[in-house]
CSV table of C-alpha atoms and ligand atoms in Angstrom, one decimal:
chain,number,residue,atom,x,y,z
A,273,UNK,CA,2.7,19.8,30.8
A,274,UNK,CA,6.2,21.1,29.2
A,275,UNK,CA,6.4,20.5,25.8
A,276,UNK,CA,9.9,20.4,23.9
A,277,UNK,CA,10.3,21.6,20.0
A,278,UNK,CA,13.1,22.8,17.9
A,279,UNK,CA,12.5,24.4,14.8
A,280,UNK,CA,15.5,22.1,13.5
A,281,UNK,CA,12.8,20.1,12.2
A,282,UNK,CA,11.8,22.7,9.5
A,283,UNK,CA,15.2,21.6,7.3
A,284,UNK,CA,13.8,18.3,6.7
A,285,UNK,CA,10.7,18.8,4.2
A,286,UNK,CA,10.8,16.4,1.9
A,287,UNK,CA,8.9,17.5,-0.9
A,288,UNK,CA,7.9,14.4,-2.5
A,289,UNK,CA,7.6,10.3,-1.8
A,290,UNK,CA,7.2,7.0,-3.7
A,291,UNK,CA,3.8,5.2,-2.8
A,292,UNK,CA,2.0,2.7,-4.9
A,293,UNK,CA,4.3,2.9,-7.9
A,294,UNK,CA,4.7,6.7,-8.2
A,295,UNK,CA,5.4,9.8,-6.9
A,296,UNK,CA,3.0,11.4,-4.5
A,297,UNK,CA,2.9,14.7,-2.4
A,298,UNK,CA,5.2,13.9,1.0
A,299,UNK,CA,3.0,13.5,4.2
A,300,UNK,CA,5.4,13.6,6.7
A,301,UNK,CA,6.2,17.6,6.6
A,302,UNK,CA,6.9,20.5,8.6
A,303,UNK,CA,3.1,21.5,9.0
A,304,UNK,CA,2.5,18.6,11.1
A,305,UNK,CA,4.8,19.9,14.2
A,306,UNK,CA,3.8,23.7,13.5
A,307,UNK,CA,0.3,22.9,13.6
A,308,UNK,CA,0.2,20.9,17.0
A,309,UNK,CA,2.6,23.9,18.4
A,310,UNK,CA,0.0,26.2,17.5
A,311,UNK,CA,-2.2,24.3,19.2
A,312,UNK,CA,-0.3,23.5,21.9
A,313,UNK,CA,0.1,27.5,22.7
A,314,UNK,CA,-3.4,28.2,22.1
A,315,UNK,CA,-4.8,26.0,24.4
A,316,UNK,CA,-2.4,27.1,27.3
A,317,UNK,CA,-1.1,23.1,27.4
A,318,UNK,CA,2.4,24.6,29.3
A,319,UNK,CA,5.7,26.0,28.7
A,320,UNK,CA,7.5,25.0,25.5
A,321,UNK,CA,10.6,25.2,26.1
A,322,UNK,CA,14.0,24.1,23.4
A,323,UNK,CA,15.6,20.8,23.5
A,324,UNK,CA,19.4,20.0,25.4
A,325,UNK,CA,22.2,18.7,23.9
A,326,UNK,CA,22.7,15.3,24.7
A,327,UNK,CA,25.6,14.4,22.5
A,328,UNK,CA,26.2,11.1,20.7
A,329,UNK,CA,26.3,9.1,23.6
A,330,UNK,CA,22.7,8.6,24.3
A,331,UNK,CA,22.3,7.8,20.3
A,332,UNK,CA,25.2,5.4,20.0
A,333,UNK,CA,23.4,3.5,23.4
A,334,UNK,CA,20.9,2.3,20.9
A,335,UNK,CA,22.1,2.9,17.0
A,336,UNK,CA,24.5,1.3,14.9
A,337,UNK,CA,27.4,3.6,14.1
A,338,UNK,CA,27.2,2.9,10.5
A,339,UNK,CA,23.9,4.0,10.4
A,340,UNK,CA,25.0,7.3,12.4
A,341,UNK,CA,27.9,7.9,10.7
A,342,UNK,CA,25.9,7.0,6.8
A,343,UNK,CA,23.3,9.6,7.8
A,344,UNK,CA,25.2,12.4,9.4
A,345,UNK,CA,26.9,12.6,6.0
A,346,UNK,CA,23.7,11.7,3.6
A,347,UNK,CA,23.0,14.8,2.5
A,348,UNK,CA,26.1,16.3,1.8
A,349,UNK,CA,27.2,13.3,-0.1
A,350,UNK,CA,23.5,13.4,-2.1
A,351,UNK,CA,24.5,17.2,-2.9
A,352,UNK,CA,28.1,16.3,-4.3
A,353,UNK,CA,26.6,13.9,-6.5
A,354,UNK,CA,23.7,15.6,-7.9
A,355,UNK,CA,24.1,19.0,-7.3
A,356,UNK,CA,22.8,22.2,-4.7
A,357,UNK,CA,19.3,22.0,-5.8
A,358,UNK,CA,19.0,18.1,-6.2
A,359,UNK,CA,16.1,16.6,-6.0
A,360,UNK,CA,15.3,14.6,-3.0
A,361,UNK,CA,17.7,11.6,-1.8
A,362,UNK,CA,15.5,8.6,-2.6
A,363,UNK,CA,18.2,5.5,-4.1
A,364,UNK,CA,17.5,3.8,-7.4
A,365,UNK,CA,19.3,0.5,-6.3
A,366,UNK,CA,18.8,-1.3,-2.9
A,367,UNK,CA,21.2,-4.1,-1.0
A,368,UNK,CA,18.2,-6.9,-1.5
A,369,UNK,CA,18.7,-10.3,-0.6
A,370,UNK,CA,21.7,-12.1,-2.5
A,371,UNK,CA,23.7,-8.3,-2.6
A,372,UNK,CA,26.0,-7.4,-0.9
A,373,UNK,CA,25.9,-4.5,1.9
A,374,UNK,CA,27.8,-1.9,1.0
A,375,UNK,CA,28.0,0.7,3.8
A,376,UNK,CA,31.0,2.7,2.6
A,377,UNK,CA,29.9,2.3,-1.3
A,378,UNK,CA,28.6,5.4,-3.7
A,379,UNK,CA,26.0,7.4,-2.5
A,380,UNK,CA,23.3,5.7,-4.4
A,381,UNK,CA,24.4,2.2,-2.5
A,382,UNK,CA,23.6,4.5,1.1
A,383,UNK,CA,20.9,7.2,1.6
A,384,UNK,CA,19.4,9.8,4.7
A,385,UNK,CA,18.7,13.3,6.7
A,386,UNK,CA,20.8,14.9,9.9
A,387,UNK,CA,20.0,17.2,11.7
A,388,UNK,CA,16.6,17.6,11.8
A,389,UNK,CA,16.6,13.6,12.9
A,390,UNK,CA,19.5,14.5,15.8
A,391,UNK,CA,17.5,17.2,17.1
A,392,UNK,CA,14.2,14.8,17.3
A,393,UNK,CA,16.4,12.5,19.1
A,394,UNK,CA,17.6,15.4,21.3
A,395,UNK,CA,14.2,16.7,21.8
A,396,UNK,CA,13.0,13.5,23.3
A,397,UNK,CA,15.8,13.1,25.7
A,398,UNK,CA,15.1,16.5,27.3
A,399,UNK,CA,11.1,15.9,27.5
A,400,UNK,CA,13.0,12.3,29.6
A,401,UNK,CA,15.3,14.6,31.3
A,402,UNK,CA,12.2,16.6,32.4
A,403,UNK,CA,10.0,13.6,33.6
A,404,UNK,CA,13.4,11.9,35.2
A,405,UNK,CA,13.4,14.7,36.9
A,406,UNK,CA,10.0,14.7,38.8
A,407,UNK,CA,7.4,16.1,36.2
A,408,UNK,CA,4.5,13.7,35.8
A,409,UNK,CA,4.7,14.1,32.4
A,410,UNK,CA,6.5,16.1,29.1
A,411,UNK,CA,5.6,16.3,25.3
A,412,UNK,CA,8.3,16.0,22.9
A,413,UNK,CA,6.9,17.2,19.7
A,414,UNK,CA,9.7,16.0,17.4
A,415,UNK,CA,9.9,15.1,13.9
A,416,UNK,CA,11.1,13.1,12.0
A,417,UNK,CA,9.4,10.7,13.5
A,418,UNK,CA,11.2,7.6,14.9
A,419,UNK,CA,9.6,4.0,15.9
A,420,UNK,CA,10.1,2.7,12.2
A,421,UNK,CA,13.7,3.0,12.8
A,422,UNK,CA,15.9,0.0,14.2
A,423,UNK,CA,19.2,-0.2,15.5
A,424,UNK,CA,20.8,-0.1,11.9
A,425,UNK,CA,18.3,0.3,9.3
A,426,UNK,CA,16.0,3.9,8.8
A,427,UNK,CA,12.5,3.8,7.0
A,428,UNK,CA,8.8,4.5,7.2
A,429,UNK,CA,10.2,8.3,7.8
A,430,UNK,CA,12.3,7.3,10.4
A,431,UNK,CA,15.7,8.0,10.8
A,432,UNK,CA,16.6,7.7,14.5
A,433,UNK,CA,14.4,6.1,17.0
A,434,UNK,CA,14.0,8.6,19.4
A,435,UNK,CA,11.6,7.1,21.8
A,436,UNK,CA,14.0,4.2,22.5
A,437,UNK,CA,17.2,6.6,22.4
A,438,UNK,CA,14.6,7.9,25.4
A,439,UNK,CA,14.0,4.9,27.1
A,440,UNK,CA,17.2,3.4,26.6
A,441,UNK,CA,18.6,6.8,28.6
A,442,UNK,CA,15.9,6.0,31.4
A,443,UNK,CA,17.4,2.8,32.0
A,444,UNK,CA,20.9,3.7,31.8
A,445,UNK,CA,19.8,5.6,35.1
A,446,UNK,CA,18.5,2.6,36.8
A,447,UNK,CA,14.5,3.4,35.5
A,448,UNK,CA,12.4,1.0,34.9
A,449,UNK,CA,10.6,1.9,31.1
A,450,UNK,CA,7.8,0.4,29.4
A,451,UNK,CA,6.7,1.7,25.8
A,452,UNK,CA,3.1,2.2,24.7
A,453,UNK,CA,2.6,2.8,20.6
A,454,UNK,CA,-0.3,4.1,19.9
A,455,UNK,CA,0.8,4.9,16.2
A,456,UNK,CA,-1.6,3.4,13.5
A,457,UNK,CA,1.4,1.2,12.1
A,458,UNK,CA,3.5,-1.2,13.8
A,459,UNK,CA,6.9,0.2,15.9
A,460,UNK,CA,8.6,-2.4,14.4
A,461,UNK,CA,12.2,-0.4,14.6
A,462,UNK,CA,11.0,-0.1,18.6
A,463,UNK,CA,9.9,-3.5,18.7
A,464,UNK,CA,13.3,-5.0,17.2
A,465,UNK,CA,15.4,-2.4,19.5
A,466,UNK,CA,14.6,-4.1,22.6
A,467,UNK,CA,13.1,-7.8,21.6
A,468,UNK,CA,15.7,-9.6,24.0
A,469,UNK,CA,15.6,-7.3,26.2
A,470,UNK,CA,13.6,-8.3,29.5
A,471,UNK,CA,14.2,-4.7,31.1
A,472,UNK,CA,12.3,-2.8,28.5
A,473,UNK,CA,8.4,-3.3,28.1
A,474,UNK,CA,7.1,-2.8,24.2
A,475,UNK,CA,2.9,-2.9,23.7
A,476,UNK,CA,1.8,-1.5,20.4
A,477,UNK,CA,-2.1,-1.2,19.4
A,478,UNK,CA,-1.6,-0.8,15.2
A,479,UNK,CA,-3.3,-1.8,12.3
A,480,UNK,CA,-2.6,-5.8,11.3
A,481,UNK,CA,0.5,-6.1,9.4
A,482,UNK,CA,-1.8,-8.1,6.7
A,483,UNK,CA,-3.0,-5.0,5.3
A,484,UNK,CA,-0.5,-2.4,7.2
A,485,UNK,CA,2.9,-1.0,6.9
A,486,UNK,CA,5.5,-2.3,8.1
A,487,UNK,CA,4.0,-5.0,6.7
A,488,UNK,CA,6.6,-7.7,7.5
A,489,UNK,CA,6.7,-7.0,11.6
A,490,UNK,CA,3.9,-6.4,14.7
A,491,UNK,CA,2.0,-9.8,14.4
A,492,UNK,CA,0.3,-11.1,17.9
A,493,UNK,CA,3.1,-13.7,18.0
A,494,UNK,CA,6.0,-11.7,18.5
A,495,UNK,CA,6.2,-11.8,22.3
A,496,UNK,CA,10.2,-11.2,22.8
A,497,UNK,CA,13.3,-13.3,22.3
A,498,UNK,CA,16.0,-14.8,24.9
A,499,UNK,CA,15.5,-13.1,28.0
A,500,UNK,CA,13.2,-10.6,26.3
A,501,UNK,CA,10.5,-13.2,26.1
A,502,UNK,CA,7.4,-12.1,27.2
A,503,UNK,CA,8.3,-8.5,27.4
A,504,UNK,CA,6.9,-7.7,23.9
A,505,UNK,CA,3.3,-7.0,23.1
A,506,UNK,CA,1.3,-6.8,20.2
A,507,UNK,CA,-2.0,-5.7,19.7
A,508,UNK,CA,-2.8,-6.0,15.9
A,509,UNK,CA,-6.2,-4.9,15.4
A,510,UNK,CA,-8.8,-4.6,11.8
A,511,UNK,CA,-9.3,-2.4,9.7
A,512,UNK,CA,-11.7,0.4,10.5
A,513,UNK,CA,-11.3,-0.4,14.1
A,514,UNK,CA,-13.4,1.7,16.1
A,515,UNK,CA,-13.1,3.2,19.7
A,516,UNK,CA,-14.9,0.7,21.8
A,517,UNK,CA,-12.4,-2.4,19.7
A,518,UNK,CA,-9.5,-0.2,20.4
A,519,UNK,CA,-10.4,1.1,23.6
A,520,UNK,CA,-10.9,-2.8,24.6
A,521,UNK,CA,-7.2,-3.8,23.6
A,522,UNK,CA,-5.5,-0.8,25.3
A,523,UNK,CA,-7.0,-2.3,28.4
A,524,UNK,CA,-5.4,-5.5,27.5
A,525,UNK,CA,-2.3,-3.8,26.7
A,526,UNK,CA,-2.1,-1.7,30.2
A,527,UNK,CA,-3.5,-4.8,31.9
A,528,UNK,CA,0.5,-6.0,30.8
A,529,UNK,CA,2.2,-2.8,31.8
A,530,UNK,CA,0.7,-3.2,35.0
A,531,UNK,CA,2.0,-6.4,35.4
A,532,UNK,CA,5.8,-5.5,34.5
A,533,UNK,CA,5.2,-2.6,37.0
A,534,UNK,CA,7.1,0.1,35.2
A,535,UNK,CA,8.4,3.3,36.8
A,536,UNK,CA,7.9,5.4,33.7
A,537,UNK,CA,5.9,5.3,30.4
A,538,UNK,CA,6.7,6.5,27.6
A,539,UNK,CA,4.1,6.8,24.8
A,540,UNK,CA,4.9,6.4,21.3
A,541,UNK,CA,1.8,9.3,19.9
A,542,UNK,CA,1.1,8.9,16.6
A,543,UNK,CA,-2.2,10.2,15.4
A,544,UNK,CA,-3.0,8.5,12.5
A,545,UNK,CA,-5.5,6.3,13.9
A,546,UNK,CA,-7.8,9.1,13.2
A,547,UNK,CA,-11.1,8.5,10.6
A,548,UNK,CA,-10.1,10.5,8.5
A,549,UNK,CA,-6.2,10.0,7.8
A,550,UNK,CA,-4.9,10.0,4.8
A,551,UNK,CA,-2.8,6.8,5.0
A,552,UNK,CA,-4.7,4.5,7.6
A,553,UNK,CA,-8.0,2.7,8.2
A,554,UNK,CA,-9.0,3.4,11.8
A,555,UNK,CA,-11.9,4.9,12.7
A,556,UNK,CA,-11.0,7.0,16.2
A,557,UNK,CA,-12.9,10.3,16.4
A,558,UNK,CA,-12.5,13.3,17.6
A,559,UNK,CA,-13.6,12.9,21.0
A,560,UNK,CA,-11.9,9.8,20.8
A,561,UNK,CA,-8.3,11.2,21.5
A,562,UNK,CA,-9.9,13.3,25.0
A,563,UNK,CA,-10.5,9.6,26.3
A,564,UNK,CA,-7.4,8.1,25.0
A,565,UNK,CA,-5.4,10.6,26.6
A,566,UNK,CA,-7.5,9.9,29.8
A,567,UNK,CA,-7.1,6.1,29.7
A,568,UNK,CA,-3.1,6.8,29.9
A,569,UNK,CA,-3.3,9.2,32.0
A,570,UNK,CA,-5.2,6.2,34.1
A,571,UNK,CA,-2.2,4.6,34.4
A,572,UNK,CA,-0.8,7.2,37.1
A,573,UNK,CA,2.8,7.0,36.0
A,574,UNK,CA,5.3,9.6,34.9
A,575,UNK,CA,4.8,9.9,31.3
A,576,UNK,CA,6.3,11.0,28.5
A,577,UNK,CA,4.9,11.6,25.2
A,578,UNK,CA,7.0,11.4,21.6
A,579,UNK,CA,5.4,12.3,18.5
A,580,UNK,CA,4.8,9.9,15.8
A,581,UNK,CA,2.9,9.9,13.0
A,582,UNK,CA,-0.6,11.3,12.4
A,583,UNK,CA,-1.3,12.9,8.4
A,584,UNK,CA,-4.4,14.5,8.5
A,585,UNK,CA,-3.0,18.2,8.4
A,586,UNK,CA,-6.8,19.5,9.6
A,587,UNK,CA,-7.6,17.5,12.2
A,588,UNK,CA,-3.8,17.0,13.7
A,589,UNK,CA,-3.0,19.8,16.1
A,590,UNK,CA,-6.8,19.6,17.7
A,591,UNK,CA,-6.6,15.4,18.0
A,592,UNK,CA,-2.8,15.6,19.9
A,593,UNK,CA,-3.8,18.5,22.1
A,594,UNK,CA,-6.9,16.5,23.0
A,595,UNK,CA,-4.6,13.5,24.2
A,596,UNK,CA,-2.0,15.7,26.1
A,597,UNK,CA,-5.4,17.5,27.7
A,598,UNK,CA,-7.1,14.4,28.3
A,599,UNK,CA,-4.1,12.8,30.1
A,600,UNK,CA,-4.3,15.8,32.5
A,601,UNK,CA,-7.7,15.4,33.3
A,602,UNK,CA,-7.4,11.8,34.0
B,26,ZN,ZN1,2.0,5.8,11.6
């Protein structure tokens, strides 16, 4: 299988981020992508090849052009503000409910990251390119992540969504797409993207929003909106869920994409499911990830994988490889 990487990626390293009233280390960093290309190149997985340029187009199909426009200019205006060596853009003030939105305000009233977020976005449009183009399947190993990201709002170390930027480019030539999350935490930016949407499948497997970021989305009763309605599937499951609970719902959930009888999947691979992740409470092994690449491969569509989250520097490059290597063997 192809993989696609930039090392774009590498100017977005945020050093720090706020969790449980302080300031911790960051998770989301570079490591994570140069670790599973290490990986990917050790164990022969395929070519790894640069992303295209796609443009804006394919970005504006599925974004908010305030939120494009506020983040392609985030940085510099954080810079202006605070200085060249400011510390990282994180806002003291917030639009909460009762505010008012503010989108052309001071810098501290908008925040964000560019170009490491376009070139994710680009990244997972060639690895679509590639499968729209006959390969049974691609690995865009992109970062910053994207499924916490909806049409107009970033978060959850998502800037742009760039597995629906993906899908939303498959059916913009006349594909059929259905989206699998496999990420320990909700896609709730996903989710919202497509919710009245009856052209776009959404199944995510993810930790129950009782105990789990996002928290506030990717409860079981969220099936769609409008024509949409019945095209959105959630799976929350408990914590320390365990491969035979989990491997029992993504049957459920494929029972679904089945049904809706897709002509491409595109999987939504994060890796924090993993027992020993930092952030979550799963309890998928090793091994684990060999048979849940095997189960989607299973499916026998054209599949393309986008990388998600996963925090467990360690065990990281080993658990992804065994999914891409898994879906070959199944
Ligand atoms: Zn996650």
């Amino acid at each position: 299988m192809k993989t696609y990487y930039s090392p774009i990626h590498l100017e977005h390293a945020p050093p720090e981020e706020f969790e449980g009233g302080r300031m911790n280390p960051a998770v989301e960093v570079p490591a994570r992508a140069l670790g599973v290309l290490a990986e990917v190149k050790r164990r022969n997985l395929g070519e790894v090849l640069p992303p295209a340029e796609f443009g804006m187009e394919p970005i504006a199909r599925v974004h908010d052009a305030g939120l494009v426009g506020f983040l392609s200019e985030a940085s510099e205006l954080w810079r202006k503000r605070y200085g060249a060596d400011a510390p990282p853009a994180i806002p003291s003030a917030w639009p909460a409910r009762g505010l008012r939105n503010r989108p052309d305000g001071d810098v501290e009233a908008r925040l964000g990251t560019w170009h490491a977020a376009l070139s994710a976005a680009n990244t997972a449009l060639s690895a679509a390119q590639s499968v729209a183009q006959g390969e049974r399947a691609a690995f865009a190993l992109a970062r910053p992540p994207g499924h916490h990201a909806s049409a107009d709002v970033f978060g959850g170390y998502c800037y742009l969504n760039n597995i629906a930027i993906a899908a939303q480019w498959l059916a913009d030539r006349g594909l059929r797409p259905a989206i699998l999350d496999v990420d320990y935490h909700h896609g709730n930016g996903t989710q919202s993207i497509f919710y009245r949407r009856p052209d776009v499948f959404f199944a995510s497997l993810h930790g129950d929003p009782s105990f789990a970021y996002p928290h506030f989305l990717g409860f079981a009763d969220e099936c769609g909106e409008g024509d949409g309605d019945g095209a959105n599937l959630n799976l929350p499951l408990a914590m320390y869920t365990d491969w035979r609970a989990y491997a029992n719902a993504l049957t459920l959930a494929f029972s679904r994409i089945r049904a809706f009888d897709p002509d491409v999947l595109l999987v939504s691979l994060g890796l924090d499911t993993f027992e020993a992740d930092p952030i979550s409470k799963f309890r998928l092994g090793t091994e684990d990830f060999l048979r849940l690449g095997e189960l989607i491969g299973g499916a026998r569509l054209p599949t393309l994988f986008v990388f998600e989250g996963g925090y467990n520097l360690t065990a990281l490059p080993q658990i992804t490889v065994n999914v891409l290597e898994g879906f070959e063997s199944g």
